[in-house]
Amino acid sequence: MSFSLPDPDQILQPLPRSGASAAQTAPRRSLGGSRHLWWNEARLSGRDGTAAEVRDDAHHGAGFARISAARADLVGLSLNQPRIMGILNVTPDSFSDGGRHNLPEAALARAQEMLRDAEILDIGGESTRPGAAEVPVAEEIARTAPVIAALRAAGITAPISIDTRKAAVAEAALQAGANIINDVSAMRFDPDMAALAAQSGAPIVLMHSVATPETMQKHAHYDDVLWAVRDHLFQRVEAALSAGIRPENLILDPGIGFGKTTAHDLQLLRDLGSFHEFGLPLLLGASRKKFIGAITGAATASERVSGSVAVALQGAASGVQILRVHDTRETRQALSIWQAIQGNYHEE
Ligand code: HH2
């Protein structure tokens, strides 16, 4: 895969249109190979606050090509449509499902249930909710690796990601049968993570966050959150490439709720499309998060299902390839309707 990074001082944000939009005379450019979305104009923003609409690729050919190119398959799964990643936290204290799926039998039952609607599973053994304390490596391995092994032993073949900041935990998970690394610290927490990702050849999610989950909400200050996240992801992609990780193994995530206020989260959700310029798949993890409660008054995580589905649809309409959610069934139903409206419905 030939790979080039975007211009660090400009953001080229495609303005997605869906398949159901009226016929156009302008070129219909593919949005990352999506079956549902296309684009023909982009917003070009500079650091100085300037913004312009661009329609032809005379000066932005490389950026246009990166936005349009089909994304690499994710362990055999085509990313030409939004994919649902079901969250399985095997922790006693996750903010939403903590303590519910710790035993391998309970985890297996929930995994099988989620896989009716999800295509990927994300297994985590350490809560990263705001204020959460670190879990020792051995404990985190003991929580996650046996569950992953049990899922594989039960015949689950779907891609499994391991949600961890620690190389030893990721390594044990990969040995047990996981095939994707999901590192909310984007390889900043553990200096060995980059080498593990490079050697194993496993795809890795690089997420924007600041500080650590314990302290991140004290660091929710940005001049401009969009530029801060973009600069950070730019720098983490550079770090990944220089560690020898292949570009087709990178997935980017703006890190909703990680060191961000509700206003920051909303700005990122509004401008998710600005991250397509990297030419890499995007992951969105907004499920049941605090901003949904802040806006709607839904105080507990389990009351935030409808709001989470609304955010997932915003992700789909923005061209996000992977939606990380707790409520797989509700998200699938909403996504199926959205996809059908985009013109992907055929009578039986
Ligand atoms: N959010 C959480 C955990 N891991 N990974 C990615 N890539 N993106 C996210 O937004 C993200 C993530 C936090 O949510 P959850 O797993 O539900 O809770 P907890 O961290 O308390 O286990």
CSV table of C-alpha atoms and ligand atoms in Angstrom, one decimal:
chain,number,residue,atom,x,y,z
A,1,MET,CA,0.0,0.0,0.0
A,2,SER,CA,1.5,3.3,-1.0
A,3,PHE,CA,0.9,5.7,1.8
A,4,SER,CA,1.3,9.4,2.3
A,5,LEU,CA,0.3,11.6,5.2
A,6,PRO,CA,-1.9,14.7,4.7
A,7,ASP,CA,-0.6,18.2,4.7
A,8,PRO,CA,-0.1,18.9,8.4
A,9,ASP,CA,-1.4,22.5,8.1
A,10,GLN,CA,-4.6,21.9,6.2
A,11,ILE,CA,-7.7,19.8,6.8
A,12,LEU,CA,-9.5,18.5,3.8
A,13,GLN,CA,-12.9,17.4,4.9
A,14,PRO,CA,-15.2,15.6,2.4
A,15,LEU,CA,-18.8,16.5,2.6
A,16,PRO,CA,-20.5,13.1,2.3
A,17,ARG,CA,-23.6,12.5,0.4
A,18,SER,CA,-25.6,9.3,0.5
A,19,GLY,CA,-26.5,7.0,-2.3
A,20,ALA,CA,-30.2,8.1,-2.2
A,21,SER,CA,-29.3,11.8,-3.0
A,22,ALA,CA,-30.5,13.1,-6.4
A,23,ALA,CA,-28.5,12.3,-9.5
A,24,GLN,CA,-25.5,14.6,-9.9
A,25,THR,CA,-23.6,15.8,-12.9
A,26,ALA,CA,-20.5,16.4,-10.8
A,27,PRO,CA,-18.1,13.5,-10.2
A,28,ARG,CA,-19.3,11.0,-7.6
A,29,ARG,CA,-16.2,10.2,-5.7
A,30,SER,CA,-16.2,7.2,-3.5
A,31,LEU,CA,-15.9,7.9,0.2
A,32,GLY,CA,-13.3,5.4,1.3
A,33,GLY,CA,-14.8,2.7,-0.9
A,34,SER,CA,-18.2,3.0,0.9
A,35,ARG,CA,-21.2,1.3,-0.7
A,36,HIS,CA,-23.4,4.1,0.7
A,37,LEU,CA,-21.6,7.3,0.6
A,38,TRP,CA,-20.0,9.5,-2.0
A,39,TRP,CA,-18.7,13.0,-2.2
A,40,ASN,CA,-17.8,15.6,-4.7
A,41,GLU,CA,-16.8,18.6,-2.6
A,42,ALA,CA,-14.7,19.1,0.4
A,43,ARG,CA,-14.0,21.9,2.9
A,44,LEU,CA,-10.5,23.0,3.2
A,45,SER,CA,-9.6,24.5,6.5
A,46,GLY,CA,-6.3,26.1,7.6
A,47,ARG,CA,-4.9,26.6,11.0
A,48,ASP,CA,-5.5,30.3,10.7
A,49,GLY,CA,-9.3,29.7,10.6
A,50,THR,CA,-9.6,30.1,6.8
A,51,ALA,CA,-12.0,27.8,5.1
A,52,ALA,CA,-12.9,27.3,1.5
A,53,GLU,CA,-14.9,24.8,-0.6
A,54,VAL,CA,-12.9,22.7,-3.0
A,55,ARG,CA,-14.5,20.7,-5.9
A,56,ASP,CA,-11.7,19.8,-8.2
A,57,ASP,CA,-8.5,18.0,-7.3
A,58,ALA,CA,-6.1,20.3,-9.2
A,59,HIS,CA,-4.2,21.2,-6.1
A,60,HIS,CA,-5.3,18.5,-3.8
A,61,GLY,CA,-5.0,15.3,-5.9
A,62,ALA,CA,-3.2,13.3,-3.2
A,63,GLY,CA,-5.8,14.3,-0.5
A,64,PHE,CA,-8.7,13.5,-2.8
A,65,ALA,CA,-7.2,10.1,-3.7
A,66,ARG,CA,-6.6,9.3,0.0
A,67,ILE,CA,-10.2,10.1,0.9
A,68,SER,CA,-11.6,8.1,-2.0
A,69,ALA,CA,-9.5,5.0,-1.8
A,70,ALA,CA,-11.1,1.8,-0.6
A,71,ARG,CA,-9.8,1.0,2.9
A,72,ALA,CA,-7.9,-2.3,3.5
A,73,ASP,CA,-10.0,-5.2,4.7
A,74,LEU,CA,-9.9,-5.7,8.5
A,75,VAL,CA,-8.8,-9.3,9.1
A,76,GLY,CA,-10.9,-10.5,6.1
A,77,LEU,CA,-13.8,-8.2,6.8
A,78,SER,CA,-14.5,-5.7,4.0
A,79,LEU,CA,-14.9,-2.1,5.3
A,80,ASN,CA,-17.1,-1.0,2.4
A,81,GLN,CA,-20.0,-0.5,4.9
A,82,PRO,CA,-20.2,0.3,8.6
A,83,ARG,CA,-19.3,-2.6,10.8
A,84,ILE,CA,-20.5,-3.1,14.3
A,85,MET,CA,-18.0,-3.9,17.0
A,86,GLY,CA,-19.7,-5.3,20.1
A,87,ILE,CA,-18.2,-4.3,23.5
A,88,LEU,CA,-17.5,-7.1,26.0
A,89,ASN,CA,-15.9,-5.7,29.1
A,90,VAL,CA,-14.7,-8.5,31.4
A,91,THR,CA,-14.1,-6.1,34.3
A,92,PRO,CA,-15.7,-5.6,37.7
A,93,ASP,CA,-16.0,-1.8,37.2
A,94,SER,CA,-16.7,-0.8,33.6
A,95,PHE,CA,-19.1,2.2,33.5
A,96,SER,CA,-21.7,0.3,31.6
A,97,ASP,CA,-21.4,-3.4,31.7
A,98,GLY,CA,-18.9,-3.9,34.5
A,99,GLY,CA,-19.2,-7.1,36.5
A,100,ARG,CA,-21.8,-8.7,34.2
A,101,HIS,CA,-19.6,-10.9,31.9
A,102,ASN,CA,-16.5,-11.8,34.0
A,103,LEU,CA,-16.9,-15.5,33.9
A,104,PRO,CA,-16.1,-17.2,30.6
A,105,GLU,CA,-19.6,-18.8,30.4
A,106,ALA,CA,-21.3,-15.4,30.8
A,107,ALA,CA,-18.9,-13.8,28.4
A,108,LEU,CA,-19.4,-16.5,25.8
A,109,ALA,CA,-23.2,-16.2,26.1
A,110,ARG,CA,-23.0,-12.4,25.6
A,111,ALA,CA,-20.5,-12.7,22.8
A,112,GLN,CA,-22.8,-15.2,20.9
A,113,GLU,CA,-25.7,-12.9,21.5
A,114,MET,CA,-23.9,-9.9,20.2
A,115,LEU,CA,-22.5,-11.7,17.1
A,116,ARG,CA,-26.1,-12.0,15.8
A,117,ASP,CA,-25.7,-8.3,15.0
A,118,ALA,CA,-22.1,-7.4,15.4
A,119,GLU,CA,-19.2,-8.4,13.1
A,120,ILE,CA,-16.3,-7.7,15.5
A,121,LEU,CA,-15.9,-8.2,19.3
A,122,ASP,CA,-13.9,-5.9,21.5
A,123,ILE,CA,-12.7,-7.5,24.8
A,124,GLY,CA,-11.4,-5.3,27.6
A,125,GLY,CA,-10.1,-6.2,31.0
A,126,GLU,CA,-9.4,-2.7,32.3
A,127,SER,CA,-11.9,0.1,32.6
A,128,THR,CA,-10.8,3.4,31.0
A,129,ARG,CA,-13.7,5.4,32.2
A,130,PRO,CA,-12.8,8.8,33.6
A,131,GLY,CA,-11.1,8.4,37.0
A,132,ALA,CA,-10.5,4.6,36.6
A,133,ALA,CA,-7.3,3.2,38.3
A,134,GLU,CA,-4.8,1.0,36.5
A,135,VAL,CA,-5.1,-2.8,36.6
A,136,PRO,CA,-1.9,-4.8,37.1
A,137,VAL,CA,-0.8,-6.7,34.0
A,138,ALA,CA,-1.2,-10.2,35.4
A,139,GLU,CA,-4.7,-9.4,36.5
A,140,GLU,CA,-5.7,-7.9,33.2
A,141,ILE,CA,-4.3,-11.0,31.4
A,142,ALA,CA,-6.2,-13.3,33.7
A,143,ARG,CA,-9.4,-11.5,33.0
A,144,THR,CA,-9.1,-11.4,29.2
A,145,ALA,CA,-6.9,-14.2,27.7
A,146,PRO,CA,-9.0,-17.2,29.1
A,147,VAL,CA,-12.2,-15.5,27.8
A,148,ILE,CA,-10.7,-15.0,24.3
A,149,ALA,CA,-9.5,-18.7,24.3
A,150,ALA,CA,-13.0,-19.8,25.4
A,151,LEU,CA,-14.6,-17.8,22.5
A,152,ARG,CA,-12.3,-19.4,20.0
A,153,ALA,CA,-12.7,-22.9,21.5
A,154,ALA,CA,-16.5,-22.4,21.1
A,155,GLY,CA,-16.0,-21.8,17.4
A,156,ILE,CA,-16.3,-18.0,17.2
A,157,THR,CA,-14.4,-16.9,14.1
A,158,ALA,CA,-15.2,-13.2,14.1
A,159,PRO,CA,-12.4,-10.8,14.5
A,160,ILE,CA,-11.7,-10.1,18.1
A,161,SER,CA,-9.9,-7.0,19.4
A,162,ILE,CA,-8.2,-6.6,22.7
A,163,ASP,CA,-8.8,-3.3,24.4
A,164,THR,CA,-5.6,-2.7,26.3
A,165,ARG,CA,-2.8,-0.2,26.7
A,166,LYS,CA,-0.3,-2.9,27.7
A,167,ALA,CA,1.8,-4.9,25.3
A,168,ALA,CA,2.0,-8.0,27.5
A,169,VAL,CA,-1.8,-8.1,27.7
A,170,ALA,CA,-2.1,-7.6,24.0
A,171,GLU,CA,0.4,-10.3,23.3
A,172,ALA,CA,-1.4,-12.8,25.6
A,173,ALA,CA,-4.7,-12.0,23.9
A,174,LEU,CA,-3.2,-12.4,20.4
A,175,GLN,CA,-1.9,-15.8,21.5
A,176,ALA,CA,-5.3,-16.7,22.8
A,177,GLY,CA,-6.9,-15.9,19.5
A,178,ALA,CA,-7.5,-12.2,19.3
A,179,ASN,CA,-6.5,-10.5,16.0
A,180,ILE,CA,-6.7,-6.7,16.5
A,181,ILE,CA,-5.1,-4.4,19.1
A,182,ASN,CA,-7.3,-1.5,20.4
A,183,ASP,CA,-5.0,0.8,22.4
A,184,VAL,CA,-6.7,3.9,23.8
A,185,SER,CA,-3.3,5.4,24.5
A,186,ALA,CA,-2.2,5.0,20.9
A,187,MET,CA,1.0,3.3,22.0
A,188,ARG,CA,2.0,6.1,24.4
A,189,PHE,CA,1.3,4.1,27.6
A,190,ASP,CA,3.6,1.1,27.0
A,191,PRO,CA,6.8,1.6,25.0
A,192,ASP,CA,6.7,-2.0,23.9
A,193,MET,CA,3.3,-1.7,22.2
A,194,ALA,CA,4.6,-0.4,18.9
A,195,ALA,CA,7.1,-3.2,18.5
A,196,LEU,CA,4.4,-5.8,19.3
A,197,ALA,CA,2.0,-4.4,16.7
A,198,ALA,CA,4.8,-4.3,14.1
A,199,GLN,CA,6.0,-7.9,14.8
A,200,SER,CA,2.6,-9.5,15.1
A,201,GLY,CA,1.2,-7.8,12.0
A,202,ALA,CA,-2.1,-7.3,13.9
A,203,PRO,CA,-4.2,-4.2,13.0
A,204,ILE,CA,-4.1,-1.6,15.7
A,205,VAL,CA,-6.6,1.1,16.7
A,206,LEU,CA,-4.9,4.4,17.5
A,207,MET,CA,-7.2,6.6,19.6
A,208,HIS,CA,-6.8,10.2,20.7
A,209,SER,CA,-6.6,10.7,24.4
A,210,VAL,CA,-4.8,13.0,26.8
A,211,ALA,CA,-2.9,12.0,30.0
A,212,THR,CA,-4.4,8.8,31.5
A,213,PRO,CA,-8.0,7.8,32.3
A,214,GLU,CA,-7.2,8.6,36.0
A,215,THR,CA,-6.5,12.3,35.2
A,216,MET,CA,-7.8,13.0,31.7
A,217,GLN,CA,-10.8,15.1,32.6
A,218,LYS,CA,-8.4,17.6,34.2
A,219,HIS,CA,-6.8,18.0,30.8
A,220,ALA,CA,-9.9,18.8,28.7
A,221,HIS,CA,-8.6,22.1,27.4
A,222,TYR,CA,-7.9,22.8,23.8
A,223,ASP,CA,-7.5,25.9,21.6
A,224,ASP,CA,-9.3,23.9,19.0
A,225,VAL,CA,-10.3,20.3,19.7
A,226,LEU,CA,-10.4,19.3,16.0
A,227,TRP,CA,-6.9,20.4,15.4
A,228,ALA,CA,-5.6,18.9,18.6
A,229,VAL,CA,-7.0,15.5,17.8
A,230,ARG,CA,-5.9,15.7,14.2
A,231,ASP,CA,-2.3,16.7,15.2
A,232,HIS,CA,-2.2,14.0,17.8
A,233,LEU,CA,-3.4,11.3,15.3
A,234,PHE,CA,-0.9,12.6,12.7
A,235,GLN,CA,1.9,12.2,15.2
A,236,ARG,CA,0.8,8.8,16.3
A,237,VAL,CA,0.5,7.6,12.7
A,238,GLU,CA,4.1,8.8,12.2
A,239,ALA,CA,5.2,7.0,15.3
A,240,ALA,CA,3.5,3.8,14.1
A,241,LEU,CA,5.1,3.9,10.7
A,242,SER,CA,8.5,4.6,12.1
A,243,ALA,CA,8.1,1.5,14.4
A,244,GLY,CA,7.5,-0.6,11.2
A,245,ILE,CA,3.7,-1.0,11.5
A,246,ARG,CA,2.2,-1.3,8.0
A,247,PRO,CA,-0.2,1.5,7.1
A,248,GLU,CA,-2.9,-1.0,6.1
A,249,ASN,CA,-2.9,-2.1,9.8
A,250,LEU,CA,-3.8,1.3,11.2
A,251,ILE,CA,-7.3,2.4,12.3
A,252,LEU,CA,-8.0,5.9,13.8
A,253,ASP,CA,-10.3,7.0,16.5
A,254,PRO,CA,-11.0,10.5,17.8
A,255,GLY,CA,-11.5,9.2,21.3
A,256,ILE,CA,-15.0,10.5,22.3
A,257,GLY,CA,-15.1,11.3,26.0
A,258,PHE,CA,-11.4,10.9,26.6
A,259,GLY,CA,-10.3,14.2,28.1
A,260,LYS,CA,-13.1,16.0,26.5
A,261,THR,CA,-16.1,18.1,27.5
A,262,THR,CA,-19.5,17.6,25.9
A,263,ALA,CA,-18.8,20.6,23.6
A,264,HIS,CA,-15.6,18.9,22.5
A,265,ASP,CA,-17.4,15.6,21.9
A,266,LEU,CA,-20.1,17.3,19.8
A,267,GLN,CA,-17.6,19.2,17.7
A,268,LEU,CA,-15.7,16.0,16.9
A,269,LEU,CA,-19.0,14.2,16.1
A,270,ARG,CA,-20.0,17.1,13.8
A,271,ASP,CA,-16.6,16.9,11.9
A,272,LEU,CA,-15.9,13.2,11.9
A,273,GLY,CA,-15.4,13.4,8.2
A,274,SER,CA,-12.2,15.5,8.7
A,275,PHE,CA,-10.3,12.4,9.6
A,276,HIS,CA,-10.9,10.6,6.3
A,277,GLU,CA,-8.0,12.5,4.8
A,278,PHE,CA,-5.6,10.0,6.4
A,279,GLY,CA,-7.0,7.4,4.1
A,280,LEU,CA,-7.4,5.0,7.0
A,281,PRO,CA,-10.5,3.3,8.5
A,282,LEU,CA,-12.2,5.2,11.3
A,283,LEU,CA,-13.6,3.8,14.5
A,284,LEU,CA,-16.1,5.6,16.7
A,285,GLY,CA,-16.7,4.7,20.3
A,286,ALA,CA,-19.5,6.9,21.8
A,287,SER,CA,-21.8,4.3,23.1
A,288,ARG,CA,-23.6,5.2,26.4
A,289,LYS,CA,-21.0,7.9,27.1
A,290,LYS,CA,-21.4,10.8,29.5
A,291,PHE,CA,-22.1,13.5,26.9
A,292,ILE,CA,-25.3,11.6,26.1
A,293,GLY,CA,-26.4,11.9,29.7
A,294,ALA,CA,-25.3,15.5,29.8
A,295,ILE,CA,-27.5,16.4,26.9
A,296,THR,CA,-30.5,14.3,27.7
A,297,GLY,CA,-30.5,13.9,31.5
A,298,ALA,CA,-30.2,10.1,31.2
A,299,ALA,CA,-28.2,9.6,34.3
A,300,THR,CA,-27.3,6.0,34.1
A,301,ALA,CA,-25.5,4.3,31.2
A,302,SER,CA,-28.4,1.8,30.5
A,303,GLU,CA,-30.7,4.8,29.9
A,304,ARG,CA,-28.6,6.0,27.0
A,305,VAL,CA,-29.4,3.4,24.4
A,306,SER,CA,-31.4,5.6,22.0
A,307,GLY,CA,-28.9,8.5,22.2
A,308,SER,CA,-26.1,6.0,21.4
A,309,VAL,CA,-28.0,4.7,18.4
A,310,ALA,CA,-28.4,8.3,17.2
A,311,VAL,CA,-24.6,8.8,17.5
A,312,ALA,CA,-23.9,5.6,15.7
A,313,LEU,CA,-26.1,6.8,12.8
A,314,GLN,CA,-24.2,10.1,12.7
A,315,GLY,CA,-21.0,8.0,12.5
A,316,ALA,CA,-22.4,5.9,9.6
A,317,ALA,CA,-23.6,9.0,7.7
A,318,SER,CA,-20.1,10.5,8.2
A,319,GLY,CA,-18.4,7.4,6.7
A,320,VAL,CA,-17.1,5.8,9.9
A,321,GLN,CA,-16.2,2.2,9.2
A,322,ILE,CA,-16.3,0.7,12.7
A,323,LEU,CA,-19.0,1.5,15.3
A,324,ARG,CA,-18.0,0.3,18.8
A,325,VAL,CA,-21.2,-0.2,20.7
A,326,HIS,CA,-22.8,-1.9,23.7
A,327,ASP,CA,-26.3,-2.2,22.2
A,328,THR,CA,-25.6,-4.3,19.2
A,329,ARG,CA,-29.1,-5.3,18.4
A,330,GLU,CA,-30.5,-1.8,18.6
A,331,THR,CA,-27.6,-0.4,16.5
A,332,ARG,CA,-28.0,-3.1,13.9
A,333,GLN,CA,-31.7,-2.4,13.5
A,334,ALA,CA,-31.1,1.3,13.0
A,335,LEU,CA,-28.2,0.7,10.7
A,336,SER,CA,-30.2,-1.7,8.6
A,337,ILE,CA,-32.9,0.9,8.1
A,338,TRP,CA,-30.3,3.6,7.3
A,339,GLN,CA,-28.7,1.3,4.7
A,340,ALA,CA,-32.0,0.3,3.2
A,341,ILE,CA,-32.9,4.0,2.7
A,342,GLN,CA,-29.5,4.5,1.0
A,343,GLY,CA,-30.7,2.1,-1.6
A,344,ASN,CA,-29.3,-1.2,-0.5
A,345,TYR,CA,-32.7,-2.9,0.0
A,346,HIS,CA,-33.8,-5.6,-2.4
A,347,GLU,CA,-37.2,-7.4,-2.1
A,348,GLU,CA,-36.8,-11.0,-1.2
B,1,HH2,N1,-14.0,3.8,24.8
B,1,HH2,C1,-13.9,3.0,25.9
B,1,HH2,C2,-13.0,2.0,25.9
B,1,HH2,N2,-12.3,1.6,24.8
B,1,HH2,N3,-11.6,2.1,22.6
B,1,HH2,C3,-11.7,2.8,21.5
B,1,HH2,N4,-11.0,2.5,20.4
B,1,HH2,N5,-12.6,3.9,21.4
B,1,HH2,C4,-13.3,4.3,22.5
B,1,HH2,O1,-14.1,5.3,22.4
B,1,HH2,C5,-13.3,3.5,23.7
B,1,HH2,C6,-12.4,2.4,23.7
B,1,HH2,C7,-14.7,3.3,27.1
B,1,HH2,O2,-15.9,2.7,27.1
B,1,HH2,P1,-16.3,1.2,27.8
B,1,HH2,O3,-15.4,0.2,27.2
B,1,HH2,O4,-17.7,1.0,27.5
B,1,HH2,O5,-16.1,1.4,29.3
B,1,HH2,P2,-14.9,1.1,30.3
B,1,HH2,O6,-13.7,1.8,29.8
B,1,HH2,O7,-15.4,1.7,31.6
B,1,HH2,O8,-14.6,-0.3,30.3
